[in-house]
Short mmCIF file of C-alpha atoms and ligand atoms in Angstrom, two decimals:
data_model
loop_
_atom_site.label_atom_id
_atom_site.label_comp_id
_atom_site.label_asym_id
_atom_site.label_seq_id
_atom_site.Cartn_x
_atom_site.Cartn_y
_atom_site.Cartn_z
CA MET A 25 94.35 88.08 130.16
CA LYS A 26 91.24 87.72 132.30
CA ARG A 27 89.38 84.44 132.58
CA SER A 28 85.59 84.08 132.64
CA LYS A 29 83.43 81.99 134.96
CA ILE A 30 79.78 81.07 135.36
CA LEU A 31 78.31 83.17 138.18
CA GLY A 32 74.75 81.83 138.18
CA VAL A 33 72.51 79.34 136.36
CA GLY A 34 68.77 79.07 135.80
CA HIS A 35 66.16 77.26 133.74
CA PHE A 36 62.49 77.19 132.90
CA VAL A 37 60.34 74.45 131.38
CA PRO A 38 56.62 74.68 130.60
CA ASP A 39 54.23 72.88 132.99
CA HIS A 40 52.54 70.85 130.27
CA VAL A 41 53.98 67.30 130.32
CA VAL A 42 53.60 65.23 127.14
CA THR A 43 54.18 61.51 127.65
CA ASN A 44 55.03 58.94 125.01
CA HIS A 45 51.54 57.59 125.55
CA ASP A 46 50.10 61.04 124.68
CA LEU A 47 52.09 61.00 121.42
CA SER A 48 50.87 57.50 120.61
CA GLN A 49 47.35 58.98 120.43
CA LEU A 50 48.53 61.23 117.57
CA MET A 51 50.87 58.95 115.63
CA GLU A 52 51.89 55.32 115.31
CA THR A 53 54.45 55.02 118.06
CA SER A 54 54.75 53.47 121.49
CA HIS A 55 56.29 54.21 124.88
CA GLU A 56 58.47 51.12 124.49
CA TRP A 57 59.83 52.17 121.07
CA VAL A 58 60.69 55.70 122.20
CA VAL A 59 62.31 54.61 125.47
CA GLU A 60 64.31 51.84 123.83
CA ARG A 61 65.68 54.05 121.00
CA THR A 62 66.06 57.38 122.81
CA GLY A 63 65.60 56.99 126.57
CA ILE A 64 62.91 59.70 126.50
CA GLU A 65 59.90 59.11 128.75
CA GLU A 66 58.26 62.53 128.56
CA ARG A 67 58.90 66.07 127.39
CA ARG A 68 57.37 69.53 127.96
CA HIS A 69 55.37 71.44 125.37
CA ILE A 70 54.12 75.00 125.63
CA VAL A 71 50.36 75.44 125.50
CA PRO A 72 49.63 77.43 122.31
CA GLY A 73 48.33 80.88 123.25
CA GLY A 74 49.30 80.27 126.87
CA GLY A 75 51.94 83.01 126.91
CA ASP A 76 55.13 80.96 126.77
CA THR A 77 57.36 81.62 123.76
CA THR A 78 61.06 81.12 123.09
CA ALA A 79 61.72 84.68 124.28
CA THR A 80 59.53 84.55 127.41
CA MET A 81 60.97 81.21 128.50
CA GLY A 82 64.46 82.61 127.95
CA TYR A 83 63.42 85.55 130.13
CA LYS A 84 62.17 83.29 132.95
CA ALA A 85 65.37 81.21 132.85
CA SER A 86 67.39 84.45 132.87
CA LEU A 87 65.62 85.77 135.97
CA MET A 88 66.61 82.60 137.84
CA ALA A 89 70.21 82.82 136.61
CA LEU A 90 70.44 86.49 137.61
CA LYS A 91 68.99 85.74 141.04
CA ASN A 92 71.45 82.89 141.59
CA ALA A 93 74.31 85.14 140.48
CA GLY A 94 73.10 87.93 142.77
CA ILE A 95 73.11 90.36 139.85
CA ARG A 96 70.46 92.82 138.68
CA ALA A 97 69.46 92.93 135.01
CA GLU A 98 70.78 96.51 134.83
CA ASN A 99 74.26 95.21 135.63
CA ILE A 100 74.40 92.91 132.61
CA ASP A 101 76.63 94.28 129.79
CA PHE A 102 75.59 92.02 126.91
CA ILE A 103 73.08 89.32 125.91
CA ILE A 104 73.82 86.23 123.80
CA PHE A 105 70.72 84.26 122.83
CA ALA A 106 70.99 80.85 121.18
CA THR A 107 67.94 79.31 119.50
CA LEU A 108 66.81 77.63 116.28
CA SER A 109 63.19 78.52 117.07
CA PRO A 110 62.96 82.30 117.51
CA ASP A 111 59.55 83.93 117.99
CA TYR A 112 60.00 85.81 114.69
CA TYR A 113 61.79 85.06 111.42
CA PHE A 114 63.63 88.25 112.29
CA PRO A 115 64.65 89.96 114.53
CA GLY A 116 66.13 87.29 116.77
CA SER A 117 64.97 86.71 120.33
CA GLY A 118 67.93 88.57 121.89
CA VAL A 119 66.27 91.96 121.51
CA GLN A 120 63.02 90.66 122.98
CA LEU A 121 64.95 89.52 126.02
CA GLN A 122 66.67 92.91 126.22
CA GLU A 123 63.27 94.61 126.35
CA MET A 124 61.84 92.19 128.93
CA LEU A 125 64.85 92.52 131.22
CA SER A 126 65.21 96.29 131.23
CA PRO A 127 63.87 98.24 128.23
CA ASP A 128 65.98 101.36 128.76
CA HIS A 129 69.21 99.44 129.40
CA THR A 130 70.16 99.34 125.70
CA ILE A 131 72.95 96.78 125.81
CA GLY A 132 73.90 94.70 122.77
CA ALA A 133 72.03 91.49 122.02
CA LEU A 134 73.60 88.84 119.81
CA ASP A 135 71.68 85.91 118.33
CA ILE A 136 73.40 82.57 117.84
CA ARG A 137 72.02 79.95 115.48
CA ASN A 138 74.07 76.84 115.91
CA GLN A 139 71.20 74.55 116.89
CA CYS A 140 72.19 71.84 119.39
CA SER A 141 75.69 73.33 119.72
CA GLY A 142 74.23 76.83 120.17
CA PHE A 143 74.77 77.09 123.90
CA VAL A 144 78.44 76.04 123.81
CA TYR A 145 79.06 78.38 120.85
CA ALA A 146 77.35 81.20 122.81
CA LEU A 147 79.39 80.43 125.92
CA SER A 148 82.57 80.54 123.85
CA VAL A 149 81.66 83.97 122.47
CA ALA A 150 80.91 85.24 125.98
CA ASP A 151 84.23 83.83 127.19
CA GLN A 152 86.13 85.75 124.50
CA PHE A 153 84.38 89.05 125.32
CA ILE A 154 85.21 88.66 129.02
CA ARG A 155 88.82 87.59 128.38
CA THR A 156 89.51 90.66 126.27
CA GLY A 157 87.93 92.92 128.87
CA MET A 158 85.20 94.26 126.58
CA TYR A 159 82.40 93.13 128.93
CA ARG A 160 82.27 92.06 132.58
CA ARG A 161 78.87 90.35 132.84
CA ILE A 162 77.13 88.55 130.00
CA LEU A 163 73.81 86.73 129.99
CA VAL A 164 73.96 83.57 127.86
CA VAL A 165 70.62 81.96 127.03
CA GLY A 166 69.43 78.86 125.17
CA SER A 167 65.70 78.57 124.59
CA GLU A 168 63.54 76.54 122.23
CA VAL A 169 59.92 76.01 121.29
CA HIS A 170 59.95 72.89 119.14
CA SER A 171 56.37 71.80 119.68
CA ALA A 172 54.91 74.51 117.43
CA GLY A 173 56.86 73.28 114.39
CA LEU A 174 56.75 69.48 114.52
CA ASP A 175 54.87 67.10 112.23
CA MET A 176 52.67 65.38 114.82
CA THR A 177 51.60 62.62 112.44
CA THR A 178 53.15 59.22 111.76
CA ARG A 179 55.05 60.85 108.87
CA GLY A 180 57.12 62.93 111.30
CA ARG A 181 57.40 60.46 114.17
CA ASN A 182 61.16 59.87 114.02
CA VAL A 183 61.66 63.59 114.80
CA SER A 184 58.57 64.59 116.77
CA VAL A 185 59.03 62.12 119.62
CA ILE A 186 62.53 63.44 120.31
CA PHE A 187 62.17 67.20 120.72
CA GLY A 188 60.82 69.24 123.65
CA ASP A 189 60.47 72.86 124.77
CA GLY A 190 62.42 74.69 127.48
CA ALA A 191 65.04 77.29 128.34
CA GLY A 192 68.25 77.64 130.30
CA ALA A 193 70.50 80.59 131.09
CA VAL A 194 73.82 81.42 132.71
CA VAL A 195 75.46 84.65 133.81
CA VAL A 196 79.11 84.72 132.75
CA GLY A 197 81.44 87.11 134.55
CA VAL A 198 85.07 87.76 135.35
CA ALA A 199 86.85 85.03 137.33
CA GLU A 200 89.00 85.93 140.33
CA GLU A 201 91.69 88.30 139.20
CA ASN A 202 94.08 87.44 142.06
CA GLY A 203 96.39 84.46 141.97
CA ASP A 204 97.67 82.53 139.03
CA ALA A 205 94.57 81.81 136.97
CA SER A 206 96.51 79.68 134.53
CA THR A 207 97.28 77.01 137.13
CA ASP A 208 94.65 76.95 139.83
CA GLY A 209 91.99 79.55 139.10
CA ASN A 210 88.43 78.57 138.37
CA GLY A 211 86.47 79.48 135.27
CA ILE A 212 86.22 78.48 131.62
CA LEU A 213 89.51 76.80 130.75
CA SER A 214 88.94 76.37 127.02
CA THR A 215 86.28 76.05 124.32
CA HIS A 216 86.50 74.13 121.02
CA LEU A 217 84.19 74.77 118.07
CA HIS A 218 83.74 72.82 114.80
CA SER A 219 81.44 72.58 111.79
CA GLU A 220 81.02 70.47 108.65
CA GLY A 221 78.50 72.11 106.34
CA ARG A 222 78.52 69.31 103.78
CA HIS A 223 75.98 67.56 106.04
CA ALA A 224 73.75 70.61 106.50
CA ARG A 225 70.70 68.99 104.94
CA GLU A 226 70.87 65.80 107.04
CA LEU A 227 69.17 67.62 109.93
CA ALA A 228 67.39 70.74 108.79
CA VAL A 229 64.22 72.74 108.31
CA ILE A 230 64.37 73.96 104.71
CA SER A 231 61.55 76.50 104.66
CA PRO A 232 60.40 79.18 104.98
CA SER A 233 63.66 80.48 103.65
CA THR A 234 64.87 82.73 100.89
CA GLN A 235 65.25 79.53 98.83
CA HIS A 236 61.68 78.48 99.46
CA TRP A 237 59.52 81.33 100.64
CA ILE A 238 55.99 81.16 102.07
CA SER A 239 54.37 82.18 98.78
CA HIS A 240 55.86 79.04 97.14
CA ILE A 241 54.44 76.85 99.88
CA LEU A 242 50.98 78.42 99.62
CA ASN A 243 50.91 78.58 95.82
CA GLU A 244 52.07 75.01 95.42
CA ASN A 245 49.61 73.93 98.13
CA ASN A 246 51.22 70.51 98.01
CA PRO A 247 50.02 68.20 100.81
CA ASP A 248 53.26 66.22 100.51
CA ASP A 249 55.43 69.31 101.08
CA GLU A 250 57.42 68.55 104.23
CA SER A 251 59.95 71.35 103.75
CA TYR A 252 58.67 73.36 106.71
CA TYR A 253 59.01 70.40 109.11
CA PRO A 254 62.34 69.27 110.52
CA TYR A 255 63.98 66.57 108.41
CA MET A 256 66.44 64.26 110.14
CA ASN A 257 68.47 61.39 108.72
CA GLY A 258 68.46 59.70 112.13
CA ASN A 259 71.00 56.92 111.58
CA PHE A 260 73.41 59.25 109.80
CA VAL A 261 73.12 61.86 112.56
CA PHE A 262 73.61 59.19 115.24
CA LYS A 263 76.83 57.88 113.68
CA HIS A 264 78.34 61.34 113.23
CA ALA A 265 77.23 62.40 116.72
CA ILE A 266 79.07 59.62 118.54
CA THR A 267 82.26 60.28 116.54
CA ARG A 268 82.27 64.07 116.86
CA PHE A 269 81.18 64.14 120.52
CA SER A 270 84.07 61.86 121.42
CA GLU A 271 86.58 63.83 119.34
CA VAL A 272 85.69 67.22 120.79
CA ILE A 273 85.69 65.92 124.38
CA LYS A 274 89.15 64.40 123.87
CA GLU A 275 90.29 67.66 122.23
CA ALA A 276 89.33 69.61 125.36
CA LEU A 277 90.95 67.07 127.69
CA GLU A 278 94.20 67.06 125.69
CA ALA A 279 94.31 70.85 125.37
CA ASN A 280 94.27 71.10 129.16
CA GLY A 281 96.38 68.04 130.01
CA ILE A 282 93.49 66.43 131.88
CA GLN A 283 92.41 62.78 132.07
CA ALA A 284 88.77 61.66 131.77
CA GLY A 285 88.99 60.34 135.32
CA ASP A 286 89.70 63.89 136.56
CA LEU A 287 86.27 65.12 135.43
CA LYS A 288 83.68 65.55 138.15
CA LEU A 289 80.87 65.85 135.66
CA MET A 290 80.21 65.78 131.95
CA ILE A 291 77.01 67.32 130.66
CA PRO A 292 76.49 66.27 127.06
CA HIS A 293 73.86 67.95 124.92
CA GLN A 294 70.78 65.82 125.56
CA ALA A 295 70.31 64.43 122.03
CA ASN A 296 69.52 60.82 122.79
CA LEU A 297 70.29 58.76 125.90
CA ARG A 298 71.88 56.07 123.70
CA ILE A 299 74.31 58.67 122.30
CA SER A 300 75.23 59.83 125.83
CA GLN A 301 75.76 56.24 126.98
CA TYR A 302 77.91 55.45 123.96
CA ILE A 303 80.12 58.50 124.56
CA GLN A 304 80.36 57.72 128.26
CA GLN A 305 81.67 54.26 127.44
CA LYS A 306 84.02 55.51 124.71
CA ILE A 307 85.56 58.21 126.93
CA GLY A 308 85.63 55.83 129.91
CA LEU A 309 83.46 57.71 132.42
CA ARG A 310 81.58 56.27 135.40
CA ASP A 311 77.80 56.74 135.70
CA ASP A 312 78.25 59.40 138.40
CA GLN A 313 80.40 61.47 136.02
CA VAL A 314 77.66 61.95 133.40
CA TYR A 315 74.49 64.01 133.83
CA ASN A 316 71.40 63.02 131.83
CA ASN A 317 67.90 64.42 132.09
CA ILE A 318 66.65 63.67 128.56
CA MET A 319 64.24 61.16 130.11
CA ARG A 320 62.14 64.08 131.39
CA TYR A 321 62.60 66.79 128.79
CA GLY A 322 63.55 65.19 125.46
CA ASN A 323 65.99 67.07 123.25
CA THR A 324 65.63 70.82 123.86
CA THR A 325 68.46 71.74 121.45
CA ALA A 326 70.23 74.97 122.58
CA ALA A 327 68.46 74.79 125.95
CA SER A 328 69.47 71.25 126.89
CA ILE A 329 72.91 71.94 128.40
CA PRO A 330 71.92 74.97 130.52
CA ILE A 331 68.77 73.18 131.77
CA ALA A 332 70.88 70.18 132.77
CA LEU A 333 73.57 72.41 134.29
CA SER A 334 70.95 74.28 136.32
CA GLU A 335 69.51 71.01 137.64
CA ALA A 336 72.96 69.57 138.36
CA VAL A 337 73.94 72.66 140.36
CA ALA A 338 70.63 72.58 142.29
CA GLU A 339 71.33 68.91 143.14
CA GLY A 340 74.76 69.80 144.53
CA ARG A 341 76.61 67.85 141.84
CA LEU A 342 79.29 70.55 141.39
CA GLN A 343 81.54 72.03 144.05
CA ARG A 344 84.10 74.78 143.66
CA GLY A 345 87.19 73.47 141.88
CA ASP A 346 85.40 70.55 140.19
CA LEU A 347 86.12 69.98 136.51
CA LEU A 348 83.05 70.17 134.27
CA MET A 349 82.91 69.18 130.61
CA LEU A 350 80.16 70.46 128.32
CA ALA A 351 79.88 68.92 124.85
CA ALA A 352 77.40 69.21 122.01
CA PHE A 353 76.70 68.00 118.49
CA GLY A 354 73.88 68.86 116.13
CA SER A 355 72.48 70.30 112.95
CA GLY A 356 75.00 71.96 110.68
CA PHE A 357 76.70 69.70 111.47
CA THR A 358 78.26 71.67 114.30
CA TRP A 359 79.93 70.38 117.43
CA ALA A 360 81.69 71.96 120.39
CA SER A 361 83.02 71.49 123.90
CA ALA A 362 83.90 73.61 126.90
CA LEU A 363 86.05 72.63 129.88
CA ILE A 364 85.28 74.54 133.06
CA ARG A 365 86.80 74.54 136.53
CA TRP A 366 83.72 75.24 138.67
N1 LIG B 17 57.83 55.15 116.74
C1 LIG B 17 57.82 53.94 116.16
N2 LIG B 17 58.54 53.63 115.07
C2 LIG B 17 59.32 54.57 114.56
C3 LIG B 17 59.41 55.85 115.13
C4 LIG B 17 58.62 56.13 116.26
N3 LIG B 17 58.63 57.32 116.87
N4 LIG B 17 60.29 56.58 114.42
C5 LIG B 17 60.75 55.80 113.44
N5 LIG B 17 60.16 54.58 113.52
C6 LIG B 17 60.36 53.41 112.67
C7 LIG B 17 60.88 53.77 111.31
O1 LIG B 17 59.84 54.18 110.46
C8 LIG B 17 61.53 52.48 110.87
O2 LIG B 17 60.52 51.63 110.42
P1 LIG B 17 60.79 50.64 109.17
O3 LIG B 17 61.90 49.75 109.61
O4 LIG B 17 59.48 49.94 109.02
O5 LIG B 17 61.16 51.53 108.03
C9 LIG B 17 62.07 51.90 112.18
O6 LIG B 17 61.36 52.58 113.25
C10 LIG B 17 63.54 52.09 112.38
O7 LIG B 17 63.86 53.43 112.02
P2 LIG B 17 65.28 54.03 112.19
O8 LIG B 17 65.25 55.46 111.77
O9 LIG B 17 66.28 53.13 111.53
O10 LIG B 17 65.44 53.91 113.76
P3 LIG B 17 66.70 54.22 114.67
O11 LIG B 17 67.01 53.01 115.43
O12 LIG B 17 67.80 54.85 113.89
O13 LIG B 17 66.14 55.28 115.66
C11 LIG B 17 66.28 57.64 115.97
C12 LIG B 17 65.70 56.52 115.15
C13 LIG B 17 65.80 58.95 115.42
C14 LIG B 17 65.82 57.49 117.42
C15 LIG B 17 67.82 57.54 115.94
O14 LIG B 17 68.26 57.44 114.60
C16 LIG B 17 68.48 58.71 116.57
O15 LIG B 17 68.33 58.95 117.75
N6 LIG B 17 69.30 59.43 115.80
C17 LIG B 17 69.98 60.60 116.31
C18 LIG B 17 68.98 61.66 116.56
C19 LIG B 17 69.55 62.84 117.25
O16 LIG B 17 70.27 62.70 118.19
N7 LIG B 17 69.19 63.99 116.76
C20 LIG B 17 69.56 65.20 117.33
C21 LIG B 17 70.98 65.45 117.13
S1 LIG B 17 71.36 66.85 118.00
#
């Protein structure tokens, strides 16, 4: 069976920087509180009406990934687009990206909605399509606009200070077909996916949905209705995150007979710097083995891993043959990991 590898990476973040001080003008919070609890110093927000959307940011990140892979959009066989914040309720952003890339190149476009784990889930799907030989080059995108849907008052402060906007993309293709890929080839070695739906409402946006449609919201006209803002049981999410992150990283290491010390880099989903630091300690990784950029972008959900990967590659943090761990946890709850030989 073939193996897949990442051929090129790219990212895009909006220019508009929103500092903790900026947020403290809108809600009762402080730079010190946000940095101490989350590590976040600033994040990016789109400017409403300025042209950036989940789909357009995904497109810009894709152009960079395609360029770095040396591949034209017409040579992509399939699109996988992960987001919890699509431009429309339906259709998903995948078809918008298909149109932007090459309108007459009518390849399939799959939308993934696994929130913070969305990128790793999407990568896993791409990996399976390449392994079976169905496709040779797949564009995998994570893109989010959170800023349009946050409660920017003191009521929503535990959520609104955390999330930011941005996009990342990778081109996944066929790894070298010569040699013994099972022992020394590069590419995606394994992916591991999990979910536990009993905690679905601990981190969720409940409406608009078929359970609570827009007409209900408007008819009820209830100023206390928070159902269309993200709800997060922060402490509960934190505790589950550190457990599940650690489990799924160990699962990937054990499945491949690899020790934590063998990893060149781990890129965790950028949920909270304290979560990343806790996992680092629990797995036993040195500072140079963990990549964090949440300080500058906040939590960009499905976009966080590909943005971080794109920056890590640009900084020369990965060389051919290096072992890379990706791991994520988030709403669902869902969690996932991928082990890659770069
Ligand atoms: N600024 C100032 N105070 C804030 C605040 C903010 N932005 N957000 C919450 N607070 C207050 C709370 O109202 C509470 O006040 P009270 O004690 O008077 O009731 C106090 O700070 C402590 O709140 P708590 O929720 O217990 O804080 P915490 O230490 O758990 O930190 C999070 C909150 C959200 C930072 C933390 O729970 C977290 O990071 N959880 C995981 C989030 C995450 O990773 N989500 C994405 C998963 S993919």
